[in-house]
Amino acid sequence: MLVLKLVFPAFVQSYWFKEIDLLVLCLKKHLEVIG
């Protein structure tokens, strides 16, 4: 259980950071198209 407590939050954080990176990339592409 201790391993889950240590590993799971890091996994969730890395997943969310990847999602945010994808959102930022999409926003940049849209801004480039508009600009």
Coordinates of C-alpha atoms in Angstrom, one line a residue:
M1 CA 0.0 0.0 0.0
L2 CA 2.9 2.4 0.8
V3 CA 4.2 1.9 -2.8
L4 CA 0.8 2.8 -4.2
K5 CA 0.7 5.9 -2.1
L6 CA 4.1 7.0 -3.4
V7 CA 3.7 5.9 -7.1
F8 CA 0.1 6.8 -7.8
P9 CA 0.3 10.6 -7.2
A10 CA 3.4 10.8 -9.4
F11 CA 1.6 8.9 -12.2
V12 CA -1.4 11.3 -11.9
Q13 CA 0.8 14.3 -11.9
S14 CA 2.8 13.2 -15.0
Y15 CA -0.5 12.4 -16.8
W16 CA -2.0 15.8 -16.1
F17 CA 1.2 17.6 -17.1
K18 CA 1.1 15.7 -20.5
E19 CA -2.5 16.7 -20.9
I20 CA -1.7 20.4 -20.2
D21 CA 1.2 20.2 -22.7
L22 CA -1.2 19.0 -25.4
L23 CA -3.6 21.8 -24.6
V24 CA -0.9 24.4 -24.8
L25 CA 0.3 23.0 -28.1
C26 CA -3.3 23.1 -29.5
L27 CA -3.7 26.7 -28.3
K28 CA -0.4 27.7 -29.9
K29 CA -1.5 26.1 -33.2
H30 CA -4.8 27.9 -33.1
L31 CA -3.2 31.2 -32.3
E32 CA -0.8 30.8 -35.2
V33 CA -3.7 30.0 -37.6
I34 CA -5.6 33.1 -36.4
G35 CA -2.5 35.3 -36.5

